[in-house]
């Protein structure tokens, strides 16, 4: 969808594309100048000596504890609203709790945590229009 | 505007909107996430999983999408929400314009018996027939008046149940009781009526446009008699090749009279059965049709734009005398189907797709190399339309275009269309709805013979 829809003058989208391309390289700075515009993308230089590489390899070899992360998705189209008191990222949920609701055709359809866990991420903003299957919360079930 | 459809018609509507400067919202199912209509609309909302009942027929999610995106109107296309009077009135309840006629007109035309009665009132020719028959005697009298062969049909019938063809008077009594008792057993309603049997008719339909101020024009007729045994259309053309000018004029006048009588608005199609120059009203479709491009080609109109203009309250900007037919147009439906296996639909990945081009060719499609054909939806993947100054020129162009087309990954109807176009019957414009089923039988017999020869 992105390429077709992006107007050529949309700076934010162009920066995003540049960043995406940049991440895949190991460059530390890229600058594009054209028609009086300048976009520069960079990251702090990384010291990568042998010790570091060895450490990274060692870390990768160690078994990483598997977290059980679950996405709570919208099951209908409507406006996303956080329930009160508004949940925040990091909240620990002891059991099933209403986190938000999707308002559709004047009806509030609750979005529940369906069990205990920690809110790892809130993926939509209060007032966003959400469609079917849109991820709303990321819950860490431990 | 929200486009409540998928596939080529969603793209067709989106194109009309783009040209009119109307912003669009597409809806899609999870199976259509990568579809072209999703990419080309200004916004796109997923309304449910693949099966249509939970996505493209999901009224709450469709209406909710229109509301949260601030749409003023919904275009239903064909199929799905088109001709759903309840959906049209729900749109109205939410202040959304449904692009089509008023809900009560959709409902009236959706019921075959009501539609036939209303058309009769308007002076439109309907198949000669009777009301409910009280006795065999009454049936006998009616049949001799109508003329054999006749059909005895259960009023509650459907799917061929409670229906009998009567060829001769001596069979009438047995057929009357047979139809009645079968209907009684199946529908707990044994009432039957009679209609004249029109054997192997042609399917001819008239395109109309009507505004909300009572102005109605017709855009000629289309012949859609090349139909699969399932009665689905495969090839359509405009104008109809075998109709006298007198019958053609009468047909157009009937269509206009009918629209005025039912206070029709927006685009619509009246379907008729034609037996020589005798035409009988069959049903009215209160929507844009699959085969609308052949009419657009010969009348140089954009029917979808006209639908949008009419729905936004504009008057028709022209009279009947401003419309002139020019040339001839033919449409072939390219379906992901195996013509040699009863047109069984196929799903899968289209590994390679190349469409034709050049003068006089129009391709309405949503597929491309690498596209998926999901199993949930209609198997039509493209419509190829050829225009020519004459019918022969249009046929030659269509054959050229079909040969240029490459679709790999599924079987398609391309080869069958080429076979049909080459038959003397099609060339002469001398075909009816029995034509393709008979051609298929011949093909199957030839194939069996060839196979036997190989084995021997």
Coordinates of C-alpha atoms in Angstrom, one line a residue:
Chain A
X1 CA 0.0 0.0 0.0
X2 CA 2.8 2.4 1.0
X3 CA 4.5 3.0 -2.3
X4 CA 1.4 3.5 -4.3
X5 CA -0.2 5.9 -1.9
X6 CA 2.7 8.0 -0.8
X7 CA 2.7 11.4 -2.4
X8 CA 6.2 12.1 -3.8
X9 CA 6.5 15.2 -1.6
X10 CA 5.7 13.5 1.7
X11 CA 9.0 14.0 3.6
X12 CA 8.1 11.8 6.5
X13 CA 7.5 8.8 4.2
X14 CA 10.7 9.5 2.3
X15 CA 12.7 9.7 5.5
X16 CA 11.0 6.4 6.7
X17 CA 12.0 4.7 3.4
X18 CA 15.5 6.0 3.8
X19 CA 15.8 4.8 7.3
X20 CA 14.5 1.4 6.3
X21 CA 17.1 1.1 3.6
X22 CA 19.8 2.4 6.0
X23 CA 19.1 -0.1 8.7
X24 CA 19.9 -2.9 6.4
X25 CA 23.4 -1.6 5.8
X26 CA 26.2 -1.2 8.3
X27 CA 26.8 2.4 7.3
X28 CA 26.9 5.0 10.1
X29 CA 25.7 8.0 8.2
X30 CA 23.8 8.7 4.9
X31 CA 23.1 12.1 3.5
X32 CA 20.9 12.9 0.5
X33 CA 20.9 16.4 -0.9
X34 CA 18.5 17.3 -3.8
X35 CA 16.7 20.5 -4.9
X36 CA 17.7 22.3 -1.8
X37 CA 16.4 19.6 0.6
X38 CA 18.8 17.7 2.8
X39 CA 17.9 14.4 4.5
X40 CA 20.5 12.9 6.8
X41 CA 20.3 9.7 8.7
X42 CA 22.9 8.4 11.1
X43 CA 23.6 6.2 14.1
X44 CA 26.3 6.3 16.8
X45 CA 29.4 4.6 15.6
X46 CA 29.7 1.1 17.0
X47 CA 33.0 -0.2 18.1
X48 CA 33.1 -3.8 16.9
X49 CA 36.2 -5.5 18.0
X50 CA 36.8 -9.2 18.2
X51 CA 35.9 -9.4 21.9
X52 CA 32.5 -7.8 21.1
X53 CA 31.8 -10.2 18.3
X54 CA 32.8 -13.1 20.6
X55 CA 30.5 -11.8 23.2
X56 CA 27.6 -11.5 20.7
X57 CA 28.2 -15.1 19.5
X58 CA 28.3 -16.3 23.1
X59 CA 25.0 -14.5 23.9
X60 CA 23.3 -15.9 20.8
X61 CA 24.4 -19.4 21.8
X62 CA 22.9 -19.1 25.3
X63 CA 19.2 -20.2 25.4
X64 CA 17.1 -17.1 25.4
X65 CA 14.1 -17.5 27.8
X66 CA 11.0 -17.8 25.6
X67 CA 8.3 -15.2 26.5
X68 CA 4.8 -16.1 25.8
X69 CA 3.6 -13.0 24.0
X70 CA 0.0 -12.7 22.8
X71 CA -1.6 -10.1 20.5
X72 CA -5.1 -9.0 21.3
X73 CA -6.7 -8.0 18.1
X74 CA -9.9 -6.1 17.1
X75 CA -12.7 -8.4 16.1
X76 CA -14.8 -5.7 14.5
X77 CA -14.5 -2.3 12.8
X78 CA -14.9 0.8 15.0
X79 CA -13.3 3.4 17.2
X80 CA -10.7 2.2 19.7
X81 CA -11.1 3.7 23.2
X82 CA -9.1 2.8 26.3
X83 CA -11.2 1.9 29.3
X84 CA -11.0 3.9 32.5
X85 CA -8.7 3.7 34.4
X86 CA -6.6 3.7 31.3
X87 CA -4.2 0.8 31.1
X88 CA -0.5 1.7 30.5
X89 CA 2.4 -0.3 29.1
X90 CA 4.0 -2.3 31.9
X91 CA 0.7 -2.8 33.9
X92 CA 0.5 -6.2 35.5
X93 CA -2.9 -7.8 35.1
X94 CA -3.9 -10.3 37.8
X95 CA -6.7 -11.8 35.8
X96 CA -9.2 -11.1 33.0
X97 CA -9.7 -7.3 32.7
X98 CA -11.5 -5.0 30.3
X99 CA -8.6 -3.0 28.7
X100 CA -10.5 -1.0 26.1
X101 CA -13.6 -1.1 23.9
X102 CA -14.2 -0.7 20.2
X103 CA -17.2 1.6 19.6
X104 CA -19.2 0.5 16.5
X105 CA -22.6 1.7 15.5
X106 CA -23.1 3.3 19.0
X107 CA -22.3 0.0 20.8
X108 CA -19.3 -0.4 23.1
X109 CA -17.7 -3.8 22.4
X110 CA -15.3 -4.6 25.2
X111 CA -11.7 -5.7 24.6
X112 CA -10.6 -8.0 27.4
X113 CA -7.2 -9.3 28.5
X114 CA -8.7 -12.8 28.7
X115 CA -6.4 -13.7 31.6
X116 CA -3.4 -12.5 33.5
X117 CA -0.2 -11.0 32.1
X118 CA 1.8 -7.8 31.6
X119 CA 0.9 -5.2 29.0
X120 CA 4.0 -5.2 26.8
X121 CA 2.6 -2.7 24.4
X122 CA -0.5 -0.7 23.6
X123 CA -0.6 -0.7 19.8
X124 CA -3.3 1.8 19.1
X125 CA -4.1 5.3 20.3
X126 CA -7.3 6.3 22.0
X127 CA -9.7 7.4 19.2
X128 CA -8.1 5.5 16.4
X129 CA -10.3 3.9 13.8
X130 CA -9.5 0.2 13.8
X131 CA -10.3 -2.6 11.3
X132 CA -10.9 -6.3 11.7
X133 CA -7.8 -8.1 13.0
X134 CA -5.9 -4.9 13.9
X135 CA -3.5 -5.7 16.8
X136 CA -4.5 -3.6 19.8
X137 CA -2.4 -4.9 22.8
X138 CA 0.6 -7.0 23.2
X139 CA 0.3 -9.1 26.4
X140 CA 3.2 -10.9 28.0
X141 CA 1.7 -14.0 29.5
X142 CA 5.1 -14.9 31.2
Chain B
X1 CA -17.2 6.9 -0.9
X2 CA -17.0 3.3 0.4
X3 CA -16.7 0.5 -2.2
X4 CA -18.5 -2.5 -0.8
X5 CA -17.0 -5.1 -3.2
X6 CA -13.8 -6.8 -4.3
X7 CA -12.1 -7.8 -7.5
X8 CA -12.4 -6.1 -10.9
X9 CA -15.6 -4.2 -10.1
X10 CA -14.1 -2.7 -7.0
X11 CA -11.3 -1.4 -9.2
X12 CA -13.8 -0.2 -11.8
X13 CA -15.6 1.8 -9.2
X14 CA -12.4 3.2 -7.8
X15 CA -11.3 4.4 -11.2
X16 CA -14.6 6.2 -11.7
X17 CA -14.1 7.9 -8.3
X18 CA -10.5 8.9 -9.0
X19 CA -11.6 10.6 -12.2
X20 CA -14.4 12.4 -10.4
X21 CA -12.1 13.5 -7.6
X22 CA -14.0 11.4 -5.1
X23 CA -11.9 9.9 -2.2
X24 CA -12.4 6.1 -1.7
X25 CA -12.4 3.6 1.1
X26 CA -11.9 0.0 0.1
X27 CA -13.1 -2.9 2.2
X28 CA -11.4 -6.3 2.1
X29 CA -11.3 -9.7 3.7
X30 CA -8.2 -11.3 5.2
X31 CA -7.9 -13.4 2.1
X32 CA -7.8 -10.2 -0.1
X33 CA -5.1 -8.3 1.9
X34 CA -2.7 -8.2 -1.1
X35 CA -5.5 -7.4 -3.6
X36 CA -5.1 -4.5 -6.1
X37 CA -8.4 -2.8 -4.9
X38 CA -6.9 -2.5 -1.4
X39 CA -3.8 -0.8 -2.8
X40 CA -5.5 1.6 -5.2
X41 CA -8.1 3.0 -2.8
X42 CA -7.2 6.0 -0.7
X43 CA -7.9 4.0 2.5
X44 CA -8.6 0.3 3.1
X45 CA -10.3 -1.5 6.0
X46 CA -10.4 -5.2 6.7
X47 CA -13.9 -6.2 7.5
X48 CA -13.5 -9.9 8.3
X49 CA -12.0 -13.2 7.4
X50 CA -12.2 -14.8 4.0
X51 CA -15.7 -16.4 3.9
X52 CA -18.1 -13.8 2.5
X53 CA -20.7 -14.1 5.2
X54 CA -18.2 -12.7 7.7
X55 CA -16.6 -10.1 5.4
X56 CA -18.2 -8.8 2.2
X57 CA -21.7 -9.6 3.6
X58 CA -20.9 -8.3 7.1
X59 CA -23.3 -5.4 7.3
X60 CA -22.3 -4.0 10.8
X61 CA -18.6 -3.9 9.8
X62 CA -19.3 -2.4 6.4
X63 CA -21.5 0.3 7.9
X64 CA -19.1 0.9 10.8
X65 CA -16.3 1.4 8.3
X66 CA -18.3 3.9 6.3
X67 CA -19.0 5.8 9.6
X68 CA -15.5 5.9 11.1
X69 CA -14.0 7.0 7.8
X70 CA -16.6 9.6 7.1
X71 CA -18.0 8.2 3.9
X72 CA -21.1 9.9 2.4
X73 CA -22.0 7.0 0.0
X74 CA -21.6 3.3 -0.5
X75 CA -21.3 1.7 -4.0
X76 CA -22.3 -2.0 -3.8
X77 CA -21.1 -3.0 -7.3
X78 CA -22.7 -6.3 -8.3
X79 CA -23.4 -9.4 -6.1
X80 CA -22.8 -9.1 -2.3
X81 CA -24.7 -6.0 -1.1
X82 CA -26.2 -5.0 -4.5
X83 CA -29.9 -5.6 -4.6
X84 CA -30.1 -6.0 -0.8
X85 CA -33.0 -3.8 0.1
X86 CA -32.4 -4.1 3.8
X87 CA -28.8 -3.0 3.4
X88 CA -30.0 0.0 1.3
X89 CA -32.4 1.1 4.0
X90 CA -29.7 0.6 6.8
X91 CA -27.5 2.9 4.8
X92 CA -30.3 5.5 4.6
X93 CA -30.8 5.1 8.4
X94 CA -27.2 6.1 8.9
X95 CA -27.3 9.0 6.5
X96 CA -25.3 7.2 3.9
X97 CA -26.3 7.3 0.2
X98 CA -26.7 3.9 -1.3
X99 CA -25.7 4.1 -4.9
X100 CA -28.7 2.4 -6.5
X101 CA -32.5 2.7 -6.6
X102 CA -34.7 3.3 -3.5
X103 CA -35.0 0.3 -1.2
X104 CA -38.7 -0.3 -1.9
X105 CA -37.9 -0.5 -5.7
X106 CA -35.1 -3.0 -5.0
X107 CA -37.5 -5.1 -2.9
X108 CA -40.3 -5.0 -5.5
X109 CA -38.0 -6.1 -8.3
X110 CA -36.3 -8.7 -6.2
X111 CA -39.5 -10.7 -5.8
X112 CA -40.1 -12.3 -9.2
X113 CA -43.9 -12.6 -8.9
X114 CA -44.2 -8.9 -7.8
X115 CA -41.9 -7.8 -10.5
X116 CA -43.9 -9.6 -13.2
X117 CA -47.2 -8.2 -11.9
X118 CA -45.9 -4.6 -11.8
X119 CA -44.5 -5.0 -15.3
X120 CA -47.7 -6.3 -16.6
X121 CA -49.5 -3.2 -15.1
X122 CA -47.0 -1.1 -16.9
X123 CA -47.9 -2.7 -20.2
X124 CA -44.7 -4.7 -20.5
X125 CA -45.0 -8.1 -22.2
X126 CA -44.6 -10.9 -19.8
X127 CA -44.5 -14.6 -20.5
X128 CA -48.2 -15.6 -21.3
X129 CA -49.5 -17.5 -18.3
X130 CA -52.2 -17.9 -15.6
X131 CA -52.8 -17.3 -12.0
X132 CA -53.2 -20.2 -9.6
X133 CA -55.1 -23.0 -11.3
X134 CA -58.0 -24.5 -9.4
X135 CA -58.5 -27.7 -11.4
X136 CA -57.3 -29.9 -14.3
X137 CA -60.2 -28.6 -16.4
X138 CA -59.1 -25.0 -15.8
X139 CA -55.5 -26.0 -16.7
X140 CA -56.7 -27.7 -19.9
X141 CA -58.6 -24.6 -21.0
X142 CA -55.7 -22.3 -20.2
X143 CA -53.2 -24.5 -22.1
X144 CA -55.2 -24.6 -25.3
X145 CA -55.4 -20.8 -25.1
X146 CA -51.7 -20.3 -24.5
X147 CA -50.6 -23.0 -26.8
X148 CA -48.4 -26.1 -26.1
X149 CA -45.8 -26.6 -24.9
X150 CA -46.5 -25.2 -21.5
X151 CA -44.9 -25.2 -18.1
X152 CA -46.7 -26.1 -14.9
X153 CA -45.0 -24.4 -12.0
X154 CA -45.5 -24.5 -8.3
X155 CA -46.0 -21.0 -6.8
X156 CA -43.8 -22.0 -3.9
X157 CA -41.4 -23.8 -6.1
X158 CA -37.7 -23.5 -6.7
X159 CA -34.8 -25.5 -8.0
X160 CA -36.9 -27.3 -10.5
X161 CA -39.1 -28.9 -7.9
X162 CA -42.8 -28.8 -8.6
X163 CA -42.2 -28.0 -12.3
X164 CA -43.4 -30.0 -15.4
X165 CA -43.0 -29.4 -19.1
X166 CA -46.2 -30.4 -20.9
X167 CA -45.8 -31.1 -24.6
X168 CA -49.2 -32.5 -25.5
X169 CA -52.7 -32.2 -24.1
X170 CA -52.9 -35.9 -23.2
X171 CA -50.0 -35.4 -20.7
X172 CA -51.6 -32.5 -19.0
X173 CA -53.6 -34.3 -16.3
X174 CA -50.7 -36.4 -15.2
X175 CA -48.2 -33.4 -15.1
X176 CA -50.7 -31.2 -13.3
X177 CA -51.1 -33.8 -10.4
X178 CA -47.4 -34.6 -10.5
X179 CA -46.3 -31.0 -10.1
X180 CA -48.9 -30.4 -7.5
X181 CA -48.2 -33.4 -5.3
X182 CA -44.4 -32.8 -5.6
X183 CA -44.9 -29.2 -4.5
X184 CA -47.2 -30.3 -1.6
X185 CA -44.5 -32.8 -0.4
X186 CA -41.6 -30.3 -0.8
X187 CA -43.1 -27.0 0.2
X188 CA -46.4 -28.0 1.9
X189 CA -48.1 -25.8 -0.8
X190 CA -49.5 -27.7 -3.8
X191 CA -50.8 -24.6 -5.7
X192 CA -49.6 -24.5 -9.3
X193 CA -49.9 -22.0 -12.2
X194 CA -49.1 -22.2 -15.9
X195 CA -46.7 -20.4 -18.2
X196 CA -45.9 -20.7 -21.9
X197 CA -42.7 -22.7 -22.4
X198 CA -40.3 -20.7 -24.5
X199 CA -37.9 -23.2 -25.9
X200 CA -34.3 -22.1 -26.4
X201 CA -35.0 -18.4 -26.1
X202 CA -32.3 -15.7 -26.5
X203 CA -31.4 -13.7 -23.4
X204 CA -31.6 -10.0 -24.3
X205 CA -31.4 -7.2 -21.8
X206 CA -31.9 -3.5 -21.9
X207 CA -29.6 -1.0 -20.0
X208 CA -31.3 2.0 -18.5
X209 CA -30.3 5.1 -16.7
X210 CA -32.8 7.1 -14.7
X211 CA -32.3 10.2 -12.5
X212 CA -34.3 11.1 -9.4
X213 CA -36.4 13.6 -11.3
X214 CA -38.2 11.0 -13.6
X215 CA -35.9 11.3 -16.6
X216 CA -35.2 7.9 -18.1
X217 CA -33.0 6.9 -21.1
X218 CA -32.1 3.5 -22.5
X219 CA -28.6 2.6 -23.7
X220 CA -29.7 -0.1 -26.1
X221 CA -29.6 -3.8 -25.5
X222 CA -27.1 -6.6 -24.9
X223 CA -27.4 -10.2 -26.1
X224 CA -26.2 -12.6 -23.3
X225 CA -27.3 -15.9 -24.7
X226 CA -23.9 -17.6 -24.6
X227 CA -24.5 -19.2 -21.2
X228 CA -23.0 -22.1 -19.4
X229 CA -25.3 -25.0 -18.6
X230 CA -25.6 -23.4 -15.1
X231 CA -27.1 -20.3 -16.9
X232 CA -24.1 -18.2 -16.1
X233 CA -23.2 -15.8 -18.9
X234 CA -19.9 -16.3 -20.7
X235 CA -19.9 -14.0 -23.7
X236 CA -22.1 -10.9 -24.1
X237 CA -22.4 -8.4 -27.0
X238 CA -24.0 -5.1 -27.9
X239 CA -26.1 -4.6 -29.9
X240 CA -28.0 -7.9 -30.1
X241 CA -27.1 -9.4 -33.5
X242 CA -30.4 -11.0 -34.4
X243 CA -33.3 -8.7 -33.6
X244 CA -35.4 -6.7 -36.2
X245 CA -35.4 -3.0 -35.9
X246 CA -39.1 -3.0 -35.0
X247 CA -38.6 -5.5 -32.2
X248 CA -35.6 -3.6 -31.0
X249 CA -37.5 -0.3 -30.8
X250 CA -40.4 -2.0 -29.0
X251 CA -38.0 -3.5 -26.5
X252 CA -36.4 -0.1 -25.7
X253 CA -39.8 1.6 -25.4
X254 CA -41.0 -1.1 -23.0
X255 CA -37.9 -0.7 -20.8
X256 CA -38.5 3.1 -20.5
X257 CA -42.2 2.6 -19.8
X258 CA -41.4 0.1 -17.1
X259 CA -38.8 2.4 -15.4
X260 CA -41.2 5.3 -15.4
X261 CA -44.0 3.1 -13.9
X262 CA -41.9 1.9 -11.0
X263 CA -40.3 5.3 -10.5
X264 CA -36.9 3.8 -11.1
X265 CA -33.7 5.7 -10.4
X266 CA -30.0 5.0 -11.1
X267 CA -28.6 2.3 -13.5
X268 CA -30.6 -0.8 -14.1
X269 CA -31.2 -3.7 -16.5
X270 CA -34.4 -5.3 -17.7
X271 CA -33.9 -8.9 -18.8
X272 CA -36.1 -10.4 -21.5
X273 CA -36.5 -13.8 -23.1
X274 CA -36.7 -13.4 -26.9
X275 CA -38.4 -15.9 -29.2
X276 CA -37.8 -14.6 -32.6
X277 CA -39.2 -11.0 -32.4
X278 CA -41.4 -11.9 -29.5
X279 CA -39.9 -10.6 -26.2
X280 CA -41.1 -11.3 -22.7
X281 CA -40.0 -9.6 -19.5
X282 CA -38.1 -11.9 -17.2
X283 CA -36.6 -9.8 -14.4
X284 CA -35.1 -6.5 -13.5
X285 CA -31.6 -6.2 -12.0
X286 CA -31.3 -3.1 -9.9
X287 CA -27.5 -2.7 -10.1
X288 CA -24.6 -2.3 -12.4
X289 CA -24.0 -5.5 -14.3
X290 CA -20.8 -7.5 -15.0
X291 CA -21.3 -7.0 -18.7
X292 CA -21.8 -3.2 -18.6
X293 CA -18.6 -2.4 -20.5
X294 CA -20.0 -3.6 -23.8
X295 CA -22.7 -0.9 -23.5
X296 CA -20.1 1.7 -22.4
X297 CA -18.0 0.9 -25.5
X298 CA -20.9 1.4 -28.0
X299 CA -22.5 4.4 -26.3
X300 CA -19.3 6.2 -25.1
X301 CA -20.8 6.6 -21.6
X302 CA -19.3 5.8 -18.2
X303 CA -22.1 4.0 -16.5
X304 CA -20.4 3.9 -13.0
X305 CA -19.8 7.7 -13.1
X306 CA -23.4 8.2 -14.2
X307 CA -24.5 6.1 -11.2
X308 CA -22.5 8.3 -8.8
X309 CA -23.8 11.5 -10.4
X310 CA -27.4 10.3 -10.2
X311 CA -27.0 9.2 -6.6
X312 CA -25.6 12.6 -5.7
X313 CA -28.8 14.2 -7.0
X314 CA -27.7 15.4 -10.5
X315 CA -30.1 15.3 -13.4
X316 CA -29.3 13.3 -16.5
X317 CA -27.4 15.8 -18.6
X318 CA -28.8 14.5 -21.9
X319 CA -31.9 13.2 -23.6
X320 CA -32.5 10.0 -25.6
X321 CA -31.9 11.8 -28.8
X322 CA -28.4 12.7 -27.6
X323 CA -27.4 9.1 -27.3
X324 CA -26.2 7.3 -30.4
X325 CA -25.0 3.7 -30.9
X326 CA -21.7 3.4 -32.6
X327 CA -20.0 0.1 -33.6
X328 CA -20.1 -3.2 -31.9
X329 CA -18.7 -4.6 -28.7
X330 CA -18.1 -8.1 -27.3
X331 CA -17.1 -9.2 -23.9
X332 CA -15.5 -12.6 -22.9
X333 CA -15.5 -13.5 -19.2
X334 CA -12.2 -15.1 -18.3
X335 CA -12.9 -17.3 -15.4
X336 CA -10.5 -19.5 -13.3
X337 CA -12.5 -22.6 -14.4
X338 CA -11.9 -25.9 -16.1
X339 CA -14.3 -25.8 -19.1
X340 CA -13.7 -29.5 -19.8
X341 CA -14.9 -30.4 -16.3
X342 CA -18.2 -28.6 -16.1
X343 CA -16.6 -25.2 -15.5
X344 CA -15.3 -26.3 -12.1
X345 CA -13.8 -23.3 -10.4
X346 CA -10.2 -23.4 -9.5
X347 CA -8.2 -21.5 -6.9
X348 CA -4.4 -21.0 -6.6
X349 CA -1.6 -18.7 -7.6
X350 CA -1.4 -17.2 -11.0
X351 CA 2.2 -17.8 -11.9
X352 CA 2.1 -15.7 -15.1
X353 CA -0.4 -13.2 -16.3
X354 CA -0.1 -11.2 -19.6
X355 CA -3.2 -9.3 -20.8
X356 CA -3.8 -8.1 -24.3
X357 CA -3.7 -4.5 -25.5
X358 CA -3.8 -2.5 -28.7
X359 CA -6.6 -0.7 -30.5
X360 CA -10.2 -1.4 -29.4
X361 CA -9.4 -3.7 -26.4
X362 CA -10.4 -3.0 -22.9
X363 CA -9.4 -5.3 -20.0
X364 CA -11.2 -5.0 -16.6
X365 CA -9.3 -7.2 -14.1
X366 CA -7.8 -7.3 -10.6
X367 CA -5.2 -10.0 -11.2
X368 CA -1.5 -9.9 -12.0
X369 CA 1.4 -12.3 -12.1
X370 CA 1.8 -13.8 -8.7
X371 CA -1.8 -12.9 -7.6
X372 CA -3.8 -15.4 -5.5
X373 CA -7.2 -16.6 -6.6
X374 CA -8.8 -17.4 -3.2
X375 CA -11.4 -20.2 -3.0
X376 CA -14.1 -18.1 -1.4
X377 CA -15.2 -15.9 -4.2
X378 CA -16.5 -15.8 -7.8
X379 CA -14.1 -17.4 -10.3
X380 CA -14.1 -14.5 -12.7
X381 CA -10.6 -13.1 -13.0
X382 CA -10.9 -10.8 -16.0
X383 CA -13.3 -9.3 -18.6
X384 CA -11.8 -8.8 -22.0
X385 CA -13.9 -6.4 -24.2
X386 CA -13.3 -5.8 -27.9
X387 CA -14.8 -2.9 -29.9
X388 CA -15.1 -2.8 -33.7
X389 CA -16.8 -0.7 -36.3
X390 CA -18.7 -3.8 -37.2
X391 CA -19.5 -7.1 -35.5
X392 CA -17.0 -9.0 -37.7
X393 CA -14.3 -6.5 -36.8
X394 CA -15.1 -6.9 -33.1
X395 CA -15.0 -10.7 -33.4
X396 CA -11.6 -10.6 -35.2
X397 CA -10.2 -8.2 -32.6
X398 CA -11.5 -10.5 -29.7
X399 CA -9.9 -13.5 -31.2
X400 CA -6.6 -11.6 -31.6
X401 CA -6.8 -10.4 -27.9
X402 CA -7.6 -13.8 -26.5
X403 CA -4.6 -15.3 -28.3
X404 CA -2.4 -12.6 -26.8
X405 CA -3.6 -13.4 -23.3
X406 CA -1.4 -15.6 -21.1
X407 CA -2.7 -16.9 -17.8
X408 CA -0.7 -19.7 -16.1
X409 CA -1.5 -21.4 -12.8
X410 CA -5.1 -22.2 -13.3
X411 CA -7.4 -23.4 -16.1
X412 CA -9.3 -20.6 -17.8
X413 CA -12.2 -20.1 -20.1
X414 CA -10.0 -18.5 -22.8
X415 CA -9.8 -21.6 -25.1
X416 CA -13.6 -22.3 -24.8
X417 CA -14.3 -18.7 -25.8
X418 CA -12.1 -19.1 -28.8
X419 CA -14.0 -22.2 -29.8
X420 CA -17.3 -20.4 -29.5
X421 CA -16.2 -17.4 -31.5
X422 CA -15.1 -19.7 -34.3
X423 CA -18.5 -21.5 -34.6
X424 CA -20.7 -20.7 -37.7
X425 CA -23.6 -20.1 -35.3
X426 CA -21.8 -17.4 -33.4
X427 CA -20.3 -15.9 -36.5
X428 CA -23.8 -15.6 -37.9
X429 CA -25.2 -14.3 -34.7
X430 CA -27.6 -17.2 -34.8
X431 CA -27.5 -18.6 -31.3
X432 CA -29.7 -18.9 -28.2
X433 CA -29.3 -20.2 -24.6
X434 CA -29.2 -23.8 -25.8
X435 CA -26.2 -23.1 -28.0
X436 CA -23.3 -23.5 -25.5
X437 CA -24.7 -26.6 -23.7
X438 CA -25.1 -28.3 -27.1
X439 CA -21.6 -27.3 -28.2
X440 CA -20.2 -28.7 -24.9
X441 CA -22.0 -32.0 -25.5
X442 CA -20.5 -32.2 -28.9
X443 CA -17.0 -31.4 -27.6
X444 CA -17.3 -34.0 -24.8
X445 CA -18.4 -36.6 -27.4
X446 CA -15.5 -35.7 -29.7
X447 CA -13.1 -36.0 -26.8
X448 CA -14.5 -39.4 -25.8
X449 CA -14.2 -40.6 -29.4
X450 CA -10.6 -39.3 -29.6
X451 CA -9.7 -41.1 -26.4
X452 CA -11.3 -44.3 -27.6
X453 CA -9.3 -44.1 -30.8
X454 CA -6.1 -43.7 -28.9
X455 CA -6.8 -46.7 -26.7
X456 CA -7.8 -48.8 -29.7

